[in-house]
Coordinates of C-alpha atoms in Angstrom, one line a residue:
X436 CA -178.6 5.0 -88.2
X437 CA -180.2 1.7 -89.3
X438 CA -179.3 2.4 -92.9
X439 CA -175.6 2.8 -91.9
X440 CA -175.8 -0.4 -89.9
X441 CA -177.3 -2.3 -92.8
X442 CA -174.8 -0.9 -95.3
X443 CA -171.8 -1.7 -93.0
X444 CA -172.9 -5.4 -92.9
X445 CA -172.4 -5.8 -96.6
X446 CA -169.2 -7.8 -97.3
X447 CA -167.5 -5.1 -99.4
X448 CA -168.5 -2.3 -97.0
X449 CA -167.3 -4.4 -93.9
X450 CA -163.9 -5.0 -95.5
X451 CA -163.6 -1.3 -96.4
X452 CA -164.4 -0.3 -92.9
X453 CA -161.8 -2.7 -91.5
X454 CA -159.2 -1.4 -93.9
X455 CA -160.0 2.2 -93.2
X456 CA -159.9 1.6 -89.4
X457 CA -156.6 -0.1 -89.7
X458 CA -155.2 2.7 -91.8
X459 CA -156.4 5.3 -89.3
X460 CA -154.6 3.4 -86.5
X461 CA -151.4 3.3 -88.5
X462 CA -151.7 6.9 -89.4
X463 CA -152.2 8.0 -85.8
X464 CA -149.7 5.6 -84.3
X465 CA -147.0 6.2 -86.9
X466 CA -145.7 2.6 -86.9
X467 CA -145.6 2.8 -90.7
X468 CA -144.6 5.7 -93.0
X469 CA -147.8 7.4 -94.3
X470 CA -147.1 6.4 -97.9
X471 CA -146.6 2.8 -96.9
X472 CA -149.9 2.9 -95.0
X473 CA -151.7 4.2 -98.1
X474 CA -150.1 1.6 -100.4
X475 CA -151.1 -1.2 -97.9
X476 CA -154.7 0.0 -97.8
X477 CA -154.9 0.1 -101.6
X478 CA -153.4 -3.3 -101.9
X479 CA -155.8 -4.8 -99.4
X480 CA -158.8 -3.3 -101.1
X481 CA -157.6 -4.9 -104.4
X482 CA -156.7 -8.2 -102.8
X483 CA -160.1 -8.6 -101.1
X484 CA -162.0 -7.7 -104.3
X485 CA -163.5 -4.5 -103.1
X486 CA -161.8 -2.6 -105.9
X487 CA -160.6 -3.6 -109.3
X488 CA -156.9 -3.0 -109.8
X489 CA -157.7 -0.2 -112.3
X490 CA -159.9 1.5 -109.7
X491 CA -157.4 1.3 -106.9
X492 CA -154.4 2.7 -108.7
X493 CA -156.1 5.2 -111.0
X494 CA -154.9 8.0 -108.7
X495 CA -151.3 7.4 -109.8
X496 CA -152.2 8.5 -113.3
X497 CA -154.4 11.5 -112.3
X498 CA -153.8 14.9 -113.7
X499 CA -153.5 16.3 -110.2
X500 CA -150.6 14.0 -109.3
X501 CA -148.8 14.8 -112.6
X502 CA -149.4 18.5 -111.8
X503 CA -147.9 18.1 -108.3
X504 CA -144.8 16.3 -109.7
X505 CA -144.2 19.3 -112.0
X506 CA -144.9 21.7 -109.2
X507 CA -142.1 20.2 -107.1
X508 CA -139.7 20.7 -110.1
X509 CA -140.9 24.3 -110.7
X510 CA -140.4 25.3 -107.0
X511 CA -136.9 23.6 -107.0
X512 CA -136.0 25.7 -110.1
X513 CA -137.1 28.9 -108.4
X514 CA -135.1 28.3 -105.3
X515 CA -132.0 27.0 -107.1
X516 CA -131.9 29.8 -109.6
X517 CA -132.2 32.4 -106.9
X518 CA -135.7 33.4 -108.1
X519 CA -136.8 33.7 -104.4
X520 CA -133.6 35.3 -103.1
X521 CA -135.5 38.6 -102.8
X522 CA -137.9 37.0 -100.3
X523 CA -134.9 35.7 -98.3
X524 CA -133.3 39.1 -98.3
X525 CA -136.6 40.8 -97.2
X526 CA -137.2 38.4 -94.4
X527 CA -133.6 38.7 -93.1
X528 CA -133.5 42.5 -93.3
X529 CA -132.2 44.4 -90.3
X530 CA -134.9 47.0 -91.0
X531 CA -137.3 44.6 -89.2
X532 CA -136.6 45.3 -85.5
X533 CA -139.3 43.4 -83.5
X534 CA -140.9 39.9 -83.5
X535 CA -144.3 41.5 -84.1
X536 CA -143.1 43.3 -87.2
X537 CA -141.4 40.1 -88.4
X538 CA -144.6 38.2 -88.1
X539 CA -146.5 40.9 -90.0
X540 CA -143.9 40.7 -92.7
X541 CA -144.1 36.9 -92.9
X542 CA -147.9 37.1 -93.2
X543 CA -147.7 39.7 -95.9
X544 CA -144.8 38.2 -97.9
X545 CA -144.5 34.5 -97.2
X546 CA -148.3 33.9 -97.3
X547 CA -148.8 34.9 -100.9
X548 CA -145.7 33.1 -102.1
X549 CA -147.1 29.9 -100.4
X550 CA -150.1 30.2 -102.6
X551 CA -148.0 29.0 -105.5
X552 CA -145.0 27.3 -104.0
X553 CA -145.1 24.2 -101.8
X554 CA -144.7 25.3 -98.2
X555 CA -142.1 22.7 -97.1
X556 CA -139.2 24.2 -99.2
X557 CA -140.2 27.7 -98.3
X558 CA -139.8 26.9 -94.6
X559 CA -136.6 25.0 -95.2
X560 CA -135.1 27.9 -97.1
X561 CA -136.2 30.6 -94.6
X562 CA -135.3 28.8 -91.3
X563 CA -131.6 29.7 -91.3
X564 CA -132.4 33.3 -92.5
X565 CA -134.8 33.8 -89.6
X566 CA -132.5 32.2 -87.1
X567 CA -129.7 34.5 -88.2
X568 CA -132.0 37.5 -87.8
X569 CA -132.9 36.3 -84.2
X570 CA -129.2 35.9 -83.4
X571 CA -128.4 39.4 -84.5
X572 CA -131.4 40.9 -82.7
X573 CA -130.9 38.8 -79.6
X574 CA -134.4 37.5 -79.9
X575 CA -135.6 34.0 -79.1
X576 CA -136.5 32.0 -82.3
X577 CA -139.6 30.7 -80.5
X578 CA -141.1 34.2 -80.9
X579 CA -141.1 34.0 -84.7
X580 CA -140.7 30.5 -86.1
X581 CA -144.1 29.1 -85.3
X582 CA -145.7 32.1 -87.2
X583 CA -143.5 31.2 -90.1
X584 CA -145.2 27.8 -90.3
X585 CA -148.7 29.2 -89.8
X586 CA -148.1 31.8 -92.5
X587 CA -147.4 29.2 -95.1
X588 CA -150.4 27.2 -93.9
X589 CA -152.7 30.2 -94.4
X590 CA -151.1 31.1 -97.7
X591 CA -151.5 27.6 -99.0
X592 CA -155.3 27.8 -99.0
X593 CA -155.4 30.7 -101.5
X594 CA -154.9 28.8 -104.8
X595 CA -155.1 25.3 -106.1
X596 CA -151.3 25.2 -106.3
X597 CA -150.8 26.1 -102.6
X598 CA -150.8 22.6 -101.3
X599 CA -150.7 19.0 -102.4
X600 CA -153.9 18.5 -100.4
X601 CA -155.7 21.0 -102.6
X602 CA -154.8 19.0 -105.7
X603 CA -155.9 15.8 -104.1
X604 CA -159.2 17.3 -103.1
X605 CA -159.8 18.6 -106.6
X606 CA -159.1 15.2 -108.1
X607 CA -161.4 13.4 -105.6
X608 CA -164.2 15.9 -106.2
X609 CA -163.8 15.5 -110.0
X610 CA -164.0 11.7 -109.8
X611 CA -167.1 11.8 -107.6
X612 CA -168.8 14.0 -110.3
X613 CA -168.8 17.3 -108.3
X614 CA -166.3 18.9 -110.6
X615 CA -162.6 19.8 -110.3
X616 CA -161.4 23.1 -108.7
X617 CA -160.3 26.0 -110.8
X618 CA -156.8 27.5 -110.2
X619 CA -158.4 30.4 -108.3
X620 CA -161.7 28.6 -107.6
X621 CA -161.6 29.2 -103.8
X622 CA -159.3 32.2 -103.7
X623 CA -161.9 34.6 -102.4
X624 CA -162.4 32.4 -99.4
X625 CA -158.6 31.8 -99.0
X626 CA -157.9 35.5 -99.0
X627 CA -160.4 36.0 -96.2
X628 CA -158.8 33.2 -94.2
X629 CA -155.3 34.7 -94.8
X630 CA -156.3 38.2 -93.7
X631 CA -158.2 37.1 -90.6
X632 CA -155.6 34.5 -89.6
X633 CA -152.7 36.9 -90.3
X634 CA -154.2 39.6 -88.2
X635 CA -154.8 37.3 -85.3
X636 CA -151.2 35.9 -85.5
X637 CA -149.9 39.4 -85.1
X638 CA -152.3 40.3 -82.3
X639 CA -151.7 37.1 -80.3
X640 CA -147.9 37.1 -80.7
X641 CA -146.9 38.9 -77.5
X642 CA -149.2 37.0 -75.1
X643 CA -149.3 33.5 -76.6
X644 CA -145.9 32.9 -78.1
X645 CA -143.4 31.6 -75.5
X646 CA -139.8 32.8 -75.0
X647 CA -137.7 29.7 -74.9
X648 CA -134.4 31.6 -74.9
X649 CA -131.6 31.7 -77.5
X650 CA -128.5 30.3 -75.8
X651 CA -128.6 27.0 -77.7
X652 CA -130.3 28.2 -80.9
X653 CA -127.0 28.1 -82.8
X654 CA -125.8 24.5 -82.5
X655 CA -122.4 25.2 -84.1
X656 CA -121.6 28.3 -82.0
X657 CA -122.7 26.6 -78.8
X658 CA -120.8 23.5 -79.6
X659 CA -117.6 25.4 -80.1
X660 CA -118.0 27.6 -77.1
X661 CA -118.8 24.8 -74.7
X662 CA -115.6 22.8 -75.7
X663 CA -117.2 19.8 -77.4
X664 CA -115.1 20.3 -80.4
X665 CA -111.5 20.1 -79.3
X666 CA -108.1 19.6 -81.0
X667 CA -105.6 17.5 -79.1
X668 CA -102.1 16.3 -79.7
X669 CA -100.5 12.9 -78.9
X670 CA -97.5 13.7 -76.6
X671 CA -94.4 11.7 -75.9
X672 CA -95.2 8.7 -73.6
X673 CA -98.8 8.5 -74.6
X674 CA -100.2 5.0 -74.6
X675 CA -101.9 5.8 -77.9
X676 CA -98.6 5.7 -79.8
X677 CA -98.5 2.7 -82.1
X678 CA -102.1 1.7 -81.5
X679 CA -105.2 2.0 -83.7
X680 CA -108.2 4.0 -82.7
X681 CA -110.3 0.8 -82.7
X682 CA -108.0 -0.8 -80.1
X683 CA -107.1 2.2 -78.0
X684 CA -108.5 3.5 -74.7
X685 CA -110.2 6.3 -76.7
X686 CA -112.8 3.8 -78.0
X687 CA -112.9 1.5 -75.0
X688 CA -113.2 3.9 -72.1
X689 CA -114.6 7.2 -73.5
X690 CA -117.6 8.2 -75.4
X691 CA -116.0 10.4 -78.1
X692 CA -115.6 10.7 -81.9
X693 CA -112.4 11.4 -83.7
X694 CA -113.5 13.7 -86.5
X695 CA -110.1 14.4 -88.1
X696 CA -106.5 13.2 -87.9
X697 CA -103.6 15.6 -88.8
X698 CA -100.1 14.2 -89.4
X699 CA -97.7 16.9 -90.6
X700 CA -99.2 18.3 -93.8
X701 CA -101.5 15.3 -94.2
X702 CA -105.1 15.3 -93.1
X703 CA -107.2 12.2 -92.7
X704 CA -111.0 12.0 -92.4
X705 CA -113.2 9.1 -91.1
X706 CA -113.3 6.2 -91.2
X707 CA -110.2 6.2 -89.0
X708 CA -110.7 3.2 -86.8
X709 CA -107.9 1.1 -88.2
X710 CA -105.3 3.9 -88.7
X711 CA -102.3 3.5 -86.4
X712 CA -101.6 6.6 -84.3
X713 CA -98.1 8.2 -84.1
X714 CA -96.3 10.7 -81.9
X715 CA -97.3 14.3 -82.7
X716 CA -100.6 13.3 -84.4
X717 CA -103.3 15.9 -84.0
X718 CA -106.9 14.8 -83.4
X719 CA -110.1 16.8 -83.6
X720 CA -112.3 15.3 -81.0
X721 CA -116.0 15.5 -80.0
X722 CA -116.1 14.8 -76.3
X723 CA -117.4 16.0 -73.0
X724 CA -115.3 18.3 -70.8
X725 CA -115.0 15.5 -68.2
X726 CA -113.6 13.0 -70.6
X727 CA -111.1 15.6 -72.0
X728 CA -109.9 16.4 -68.4
X729 CA -109.4 12.7 -67.7
X730 CA -107.5 12.2 -70.9
X731 CA -105.2 15.0 -70.0
X732 CA -104.7 13.8 -66.5
X733 CA -103.6 10.4 -67.8
X734 CA -101.2 12.2 -70.2
X735 CA -103.0 10.4 -73.0
X736 CA -103.4 13.6 -75.0
X737 CA -102.6 17.3 -74.5
X738 CA -104.4 20.3 -75.8
X739 CA -102.9 21.3 -79.2
X740 CA -102.1 24.9 -80.0
X741 CA -103.7 26.0 -83.2
X742 CA -101.1 26.9 -85.9
X743 CA -101.7 30.3 -87.4
X744 CA -101.8 28.8 -90.9
X745 CA -104.7 26.6 -90.0
X746 CA -108.2 27.7 -91.0
X747 CA -111.5 26.7 -89.4
X748 CA -111.9 22.9 -89.6
X749 CA -115.2 23.1 -91.5
X750 CA -113.7 25.3 -94.2
X751 CA -110.7 23.0 -95.0
X752 CA -110.7 20.4 -97.7
X753 CA -114.3 21.3 -98.7
X754 CA -115.8 20.4 -95.3
X755 CA -119.1 21.9 -94.1
X756 CA -121.2 21.9 -91.0
X757 CA -124.9 22.0 -91.5
X758 CA -128.1 21.4 -89.6
X759 CA -130.6 18.8 -90.9
X760 CA -134.1 17.9 -89.7
X761 CA -135.8 14.5 -89.5
X762 CA -139.2 15.3 -91.1
X763 CA -142.4 13.5 -90.3
X764 CA -142.4 10.0 -91.8
X765 CA -138.7 9.7 -92.0
X766 CA -137.6 6.1 -92.1
X767 CA -134.7 6.9 -89.7
X768 CA -137.0 7.7 -86.8
X769 CA -137.1 4.9 -84.2
X770 CA -133.5 3.8 -84.8
X771 CA -130.3 5.0 -83.2
X772 CA -127.3 6.3 -85.0
X773 CA -125.2 3.4 -84.2
X774 CA -127.7 0.8 -85.6
X775 CA -128.2 2.9 -88.7
X776 CA -124.4 3.1 -89.3
X777 CA -125.1 6.8 -90.0
X778 CA -121.5 7.8 -90.6
X779 CA -120.9 5.1 -93.1
X780 CA -124.3 5.5 -94.7
X781 CA -124.1 9.3 -95.4
X782 CA -120.3 10.0 -95.1
X783 CA -121.0 12.6 -92.4
X784 CA -120.4 12.8 -88.7
X785 CA -123.1 13.8 -86.2
X786 CA -121.7 16.4 -83.8
X787 CA -124.9 17.2 -81.8
X788 CA -128.6 16.5 -81.7
X789 CA -131.3 19.0 -80.7
X790 CA -134.7 17.8 -79.5
X791 CA -137.1 20.5 -78.5
X792 CA -135.4 22.7 -75.9
X793 CA -132.6 20.1 -75.2
X794 CA -129.2 19.8 -76.9
X795 CA -127.8 16.3 -76.6
X796 CA -124.1 15.7 -77.3
X797 CA -123.1 12.7 -75.2
X798 CA -123.6 9.1 -76.2
X799 CA -125.2 10.2 -79.5
X800 CA -124.8 6.8 -81.0
X801 CA -127.3 5.4 -78.5
X802 CA -130.0 8.1 -78.8
X803 CA -133.2 6.9 -80.6
X804 CA -134.0 9.4 -83.3
X805 CA -137.5 11.0 -83.4
X806 CA -139.4 13.0 -85.9
X807 CA -138.5 16.7 -85.5
X808 CA -134.9 16.0 -84.3
X809 CA -132.3 18.5 -85.6
X810 CA -128.8 17.1 -86.2
X811 CA -125.6 19.1 -86.6
X812 CA -123.5 17.3 -89.2
X813 CA -120.0 17.7 -90.5
X814 CA -119.0 16.3 -93.8
X815 CA -117.7 17.0 -97.3
X816 CA -119.8 19.2 -99.5
X817 CA -120.5 16.4 -101.9
X818 CA -121.9 14.4 -99.0
X819 CA -124.1 17.3 -97.9
X820 CA -125.4 17.6 -101.4
X821 CA -126.3 14.0 -101.3
X822 CA -128.4 14.6 -98.2
X823 CA -130.5 17.1 -100.1
X824 CA -131.7 14.2 -102.3
X825 CA -132.9 12.2 -99.3
X826 CA -136.6 12.2 -98.2
X827 CA -135.4 11.1 -94.7
X828 CA -133.6 14.4 -94.0
X829 CA -134.2 18.1 -94.7
X830 CA -131.0 20.2 -95.0
X831 CA -131.8 23.5 -93.2
X832 CA -129.1 25.4 -95.2
X833 CA -128.6 25.9 -98.9
X834 CA -125.1 25.3 -100.4
X835 CA -124.1 28.2 -102.5
X836 CA -122.6 26.0 -105.3
X837 CA -125.8 24.1 -105.6
X838 CA -127.4 27.1 -107.3
X839 CA -127.1 27.7 -111.0
X840 CA -126.0 31.2 -112.0
X841 CA -128.2 33.9 -110.5
X842 CA -128.4 35.5 -113.9
X843 CA -131.2 33.1 -114.6
X844 CA -133.4 34.0 -111.7
X845 CA -135.5 36.4 -113.8
X846 CA -136.0 33.7 -116.4
X847 CA -137.2 31.4 -113.7
X848 CA -139.6 33.9 -112.4
X849 CA -140.9 34.5 -116.0
X850 CA -141.4 30.8 -116.5
X851 CA -143.3 30.5 -113.1
X852 CA -145.5 33.5 -114.0
X853 CA -146.4 32.0 -117.4
X854 CA -147.3 28.6 -115.7
X855 CA -149.8 30.5 -113.6
X856 CA -151.1 33.0 -116.3
X857 CA -151.7 30.6 -119.2
X858 CA -154.3 28.3 -117.4
X859 CA -155.8 31.4 -115.6
X860 CA -156.9 32.7 -119.0
X861 CA -158.0 29.2 -120.0
X862 CA -155.5 29.1 -122.9
X863 CA -154.1 25.6 -121.9
X864 CA -155.0 23.1 -119.1
X865 CA -153.1 23.5 -115.8
X866 CA -151.3 20.2 -116.1
X867 CA -150.0 21.1 -119.6
X868 CA -148.8 24.4 -118.3
X869 CA -147.0 22.9 -115.4
X870 CA -145.3 20.2 -117.6
X871 CA -144.2 22.8 -120.1
X872 CA -142.8 25.0 -117.3
X873 CA -140.9 22.0 -115.9
X874 CA -139.3 21.4 -119.3
X875 CA -138.5 25.1 -119.7
X876 CA -136.8 25.2 -116.2
X877 CA -134.4 22.4 -117.2
X878 CA -133.9 23.5 -120.8
X879 CA -133.0 27.1 -119.7
X880 CA -130.5 25.9 -117.0
X881 CA -132.6 27.1 -114.0
X882 CA -132.7 23.4 -112.9
X883 CA -130.2 20.8 -113.7
X884 CA -131.5 17.6 -115.3
X885 CA -130.1 15.5 -112.5
X886 CA -131.9 17.7 -109.9
X887 CA -135.3 17.1 -111.5
X888 CA -135.8 13.6 -110.1
X889 CA -134.4 14.7 -106.7
X890 CA -136.9 17.6 -106.6
X891 CA -139.9 15.2 -106.8
X892 CA -141.1 14.0 -103.3
X893 CA -141.7 10.3 -104.0
X894 CA -143.2 9.8 -100.5
X895 CA -145.9 12.5 -101.3
X896 CA -146.6 11.0 -104.7
X897 CA -147.0 7.5 -103.3
X898 CA -149.3 8.7 -100.5
X899 CA -151.6 10.8 -102.7
X900 CA -151.8 8.3 -105.4
X901 CA -152.8 5.5 -103.1
X902 CA -155.3 7.5 -101.0
X903 CA -157.6 7.9 -104.0
X904 CA -158.6 4.3 -103.4
X905 CA -160.2 5.4 -100.1
X906 CA -162.7 7.7 -101.8
X907 CA -163.5 5.2 -104.6
X908 CA -164.1 2.4 -102.0
X909 CA -166.4 4.6 -99.8
X910 CA -168.4 5.6 -102.8
X911 CA -168.6 2.2 -104.5
X912 CA -169.7 0.3 -101.3
X913 CA -172.3 2.9 -100.4
X914 CA -170.6 3.8 -97.1
X915 CA -170.4 7.4 -98.1
X916 CA -174.1 7.7 -98.7
X917 CA -174.8 5.7 -95.5
X918 CA -172.6 8.0 -93.3
X919 CA -174.2 11.0 -94.9
X920 CA -177.6 9.8 -94.1
X921 CA -176.5 9.2 -90.5
X922 CA -175.3 12.8 -90.3
X923 CA -178.6 14.0 -91.8
X924 CA -180.5 12.7 -88.9
X925 CA -178.7 15.1 -86.6
X926 CA -178.2 18.0 -89.0
X927 CA -181.4 18.1 -91.1
X928 CA -183.0 20.9 -89.0
X929 CA -179.8 22.9 -88.5
X930 CA -178.9 26.1 -90.4
X931 CA -176.5 25.6 -93.3
X932 CA -173.9 27.7 -91.4
X933 CA -174.0 25.3 -88.4
X934 CA -173.8 22.2 -90.6
X935 CA -170.7 23.7 -92.4
X936 CA -169.2 24.5 -89.0
X937 CA -169.6 20.9 -87.8
X938 CA -168.0 19.5 -91.0
X939 CA -165.1 22.0 -90.7
X940 CA -164.4 21.4 -87.0
X941 CA -164.6 17.6 -87.4
X942 CA -162.1 17.8 -90.3
X943 CA -159.8 20.1 -88.4
X944 CA -159.6 17.8 -85.3
X945 CA -159.2 14.7 -87.4
X946 CA -156.3 16.2 -89.4
X947 CA -154.4 16.9 -86.1
X948 CA -153.9 13.2 -85.5
X949 CA -153.6 11.8 -89.0
X950 CA -152.5 12.7 -92.5
X951 CA -154.5 15.6 -93.9
X952 CA -154.4 14.0 -97.3
X953 CA -156.1 10.9 -95.8
X954 CA -158.6 13.1 -94.1
X955 CA -159.6 14.7 -97.4
X956 CA -159.8 11.4 -99.2
X957 CA -162.1 9.9 -96.6
X958 CA -164.4 12.9 -95.8
X959 CA -165.0 14.5 -99.2
X960 CA -167.3 11.6 -100.4
X961 CA -169.3 11.9 -97.2
X962 CA -169.5 15.7 -97.3
X963 CA -170.7 15.6 -100.9
X964 CA -173.5 13.2 -100.0
X965 CA -174.4 15.2 -96.9
X966 CA -174.7 18.4 -99.0
X967 CA -177.1 16.6 -101.5
X968 CA -179.2 15.4 -98.6
X969 CA -179.4 19.0 -97.3
X970 CA -180.2 20.3 -100.8
X971 CA -177.1 22.4 -100.7
X972 CA -174.2 22.8 -103.2
X973 CA -171.8 19.9 -102.7
X974 CA -168.9 22.1 -103.4
X975 CA -169.6 24.2 -100.4
X976 CA -169.2 21.2 -98.1
X977 CA -166.2 20.0 -100.0
X978 CA -164.6 23.4 -99.4
X979 CA -165.3 23.0 -95.7
X980 CA -163.4 19.8 -95.7
X981 CA -160.6 21.3 -97.8
X982 CA -160.0 24.2 -95.5
X983 CA -160.5 22.2 -92.4
X984 CA -157.8 19.8 -93.5
X985 CA -155.4 22.7 -94.1
X986 CA -156.0 24.6 -90.8
X987 CA -153.6 22.7 -88.6
X988 CA -152.7 24.9 -85.7
X989 CA -153.0 22.6 -82.6
X990 CA -150.0 20.1 -82.7
X991 CA -146.5 19.8 -84.1
X992 CA -147.5 16.5 -85.9
X993 CA -150.6 17.9 -87.6
X994 CA -148.6 19.6 -90.4
X995 CA -145.1 19.1 -91.8
X996 CA -144.0 22.7 -91.4
X997 CA -145.1 22.7 -87.7
X998 CA -142.7 19.9 -87.1
X999 CA -139.9 21.6 -89.1
X1000 CA -140.0 24.6 -86.7
X1001 CA -140.6 22.6 -83.5
X1002 CA -137.0 21.7 -82.8
X1003 CA -135.3 24.9 -84.0
X1004 CA -137.8 27.0 -82.0
X1005 CA -137.2 24.8 -78.9
X1006 CA -141.0 24.6 -78.5
X1007 CA -142.8 22.3 -76.1
X1008 CA -145.8 20.3 -77.3
X1009 CA -148.5 22.6 -75.7
X1010 CA -146.8 25.7 -77.1
X1011 CA -148.3 24.9 -80.5
X1012 CA -151.8 24.5 -79.0
X1013 CA -151.5 27.7 -76.9
X1014 CA -150.8 29.9 -79.9
X1015 CA -152.9 27.8 -82.3
X1016 CA -156.1 27.3 -80.3
X1017 CA -157.4 30.9 -80.8
X1018 CA -156.6 30.6 -84.5
X1019 CA -158.5 27.4 -84.7
X1020 CA -161.5 28.9 -83.0
X1021 CA -161.4 31.9 -85.2
X1022 CA -161.2 29.8 -88.4
X1023 CA -164.0 27.5 -87.2
X1024 CA -166.3 30.6 -87.0
X1025 CA -164.9 32.4 -90.1
X1026 CA -164.5 29.7 -92.8
X1027 CA -168.2 28.5 -92.7
X1028 CA -169.3 32.2 -92.8
X1029 CA -167.0 32.9 -95.8
X1030 CA -168.3 29.8 -97.6
X1031 CA -171.9 30.8 -97.0
X1032 CA -171.2 34.3 -98.4
X1033 CA -169.3 32.8 -101.4
X1034 CA -172.1 30.5 -102.4
X1035 CA -174.9 32.8 -101.4
X1036 CA -176.3 30.4 -98.7

């Protein structure tokens, strides 16, 4: 420990420790978006002279980051061309009759796909399919949605393309001199993890997955049935006649939204605040039952009979109602809808908000948004398409007209297969294969040129590019070697299996409270030095860090997909840990064993 103390007192090392400590606090506390935290850390390491500018930003030009950018585009091309429609049809099949069979199907089908396609778009695409299956089968979504997330997590550890963290770990390992990962370098270990984890997911389903009910799972149906969407008419003698919405009692006394205004054959959409109301106008309101009753008692409005010629409101004039999710790191979290001027900003109206097992519909403008909230929105299709380009919102439903013709889906699958096969036979490098595949997707019409930029997750790129500075600083200042020596004091007489178990477990627990990418960037240099001190292959301990950072089964904030299913499944915080703890224990025992067998230790 004295070596660690001496090393930490060096100016560069002390600054690095302070920057890393501050970054960890920000990652855990969530006061800054993760990518901003990474950029801040890199900037401070440059400003203080710990790293040269070229060293701090070299991650932004790494082959791994370029590969990831192309991978986002390839996955978007697969989804938008219908290349994965067969998976959606399989998951939504009525031939699957029980939650346990659905979980087994997800493990068998979704897991392998997640080995090559980023898991976030997979979960976003399958969420509405599985919710529809639950509704038809009268099954609570809480019985199947968490396994969907876990299945993608397990599948993402089978190949280098399965997760952005895999690519980051490969890049860090290469820069430290331990070598990059092959496309299928850790696949034998990943397959074992997938099989063991998948079997446990099925066996634990009945006892450890909660039943949170299904009454409020479909926000749109529940909203309509409970009377929160109501069409009213302005009758003779109403005090609204001749007034604008802004100056009327509707805005002063009642918490409601006017979603549409019908006047004869004309139809007006928000903003409507300054439009003067007239006798016979029809208004589509979002309000509580109590407010509607008071408005009727005052003869301010009357319930309007629906003309036979009218269609559903969300099908008229190109309107749609969709659910969107606030993902982890969304810049909208922490603000209320009113302060964000949400309607003006996105040209959509918020009809309801779901948070865990609660559906909130009253005083929505004052509700502070949180990560994992699900919003029910109404707006023009063009506005909904615009939301799909936002990193602050994830649209949980695909718009049919966003897809190119499905006749290209086999071409998209062929391109994706070639992207995988060419580097597998070492014909061309992986980064070249991915870039060629990206160009082929656009040139063939599987992905529109305008969609290419929207497909790339800028927040992920900024985070991973900046985090490489952590590894460089730890190595350059000698802190990685000093930490490794400190661990050697306690682990030098332990079996290799036990040392790997400690590294895996520590990584798993750390990634539950902070970014798994940051965990990988900080721990791989230490793990490599520890392995050398124990006279073991550095790659074995690096794999322990890699798999530990990917096995996030204990909290909704530990992994993006866990947060995506948290709201729709109406889970409570401890529901994740209840189902995930046995998986974590099993992985803690299994992964070090598989690593030992793989390396012959």
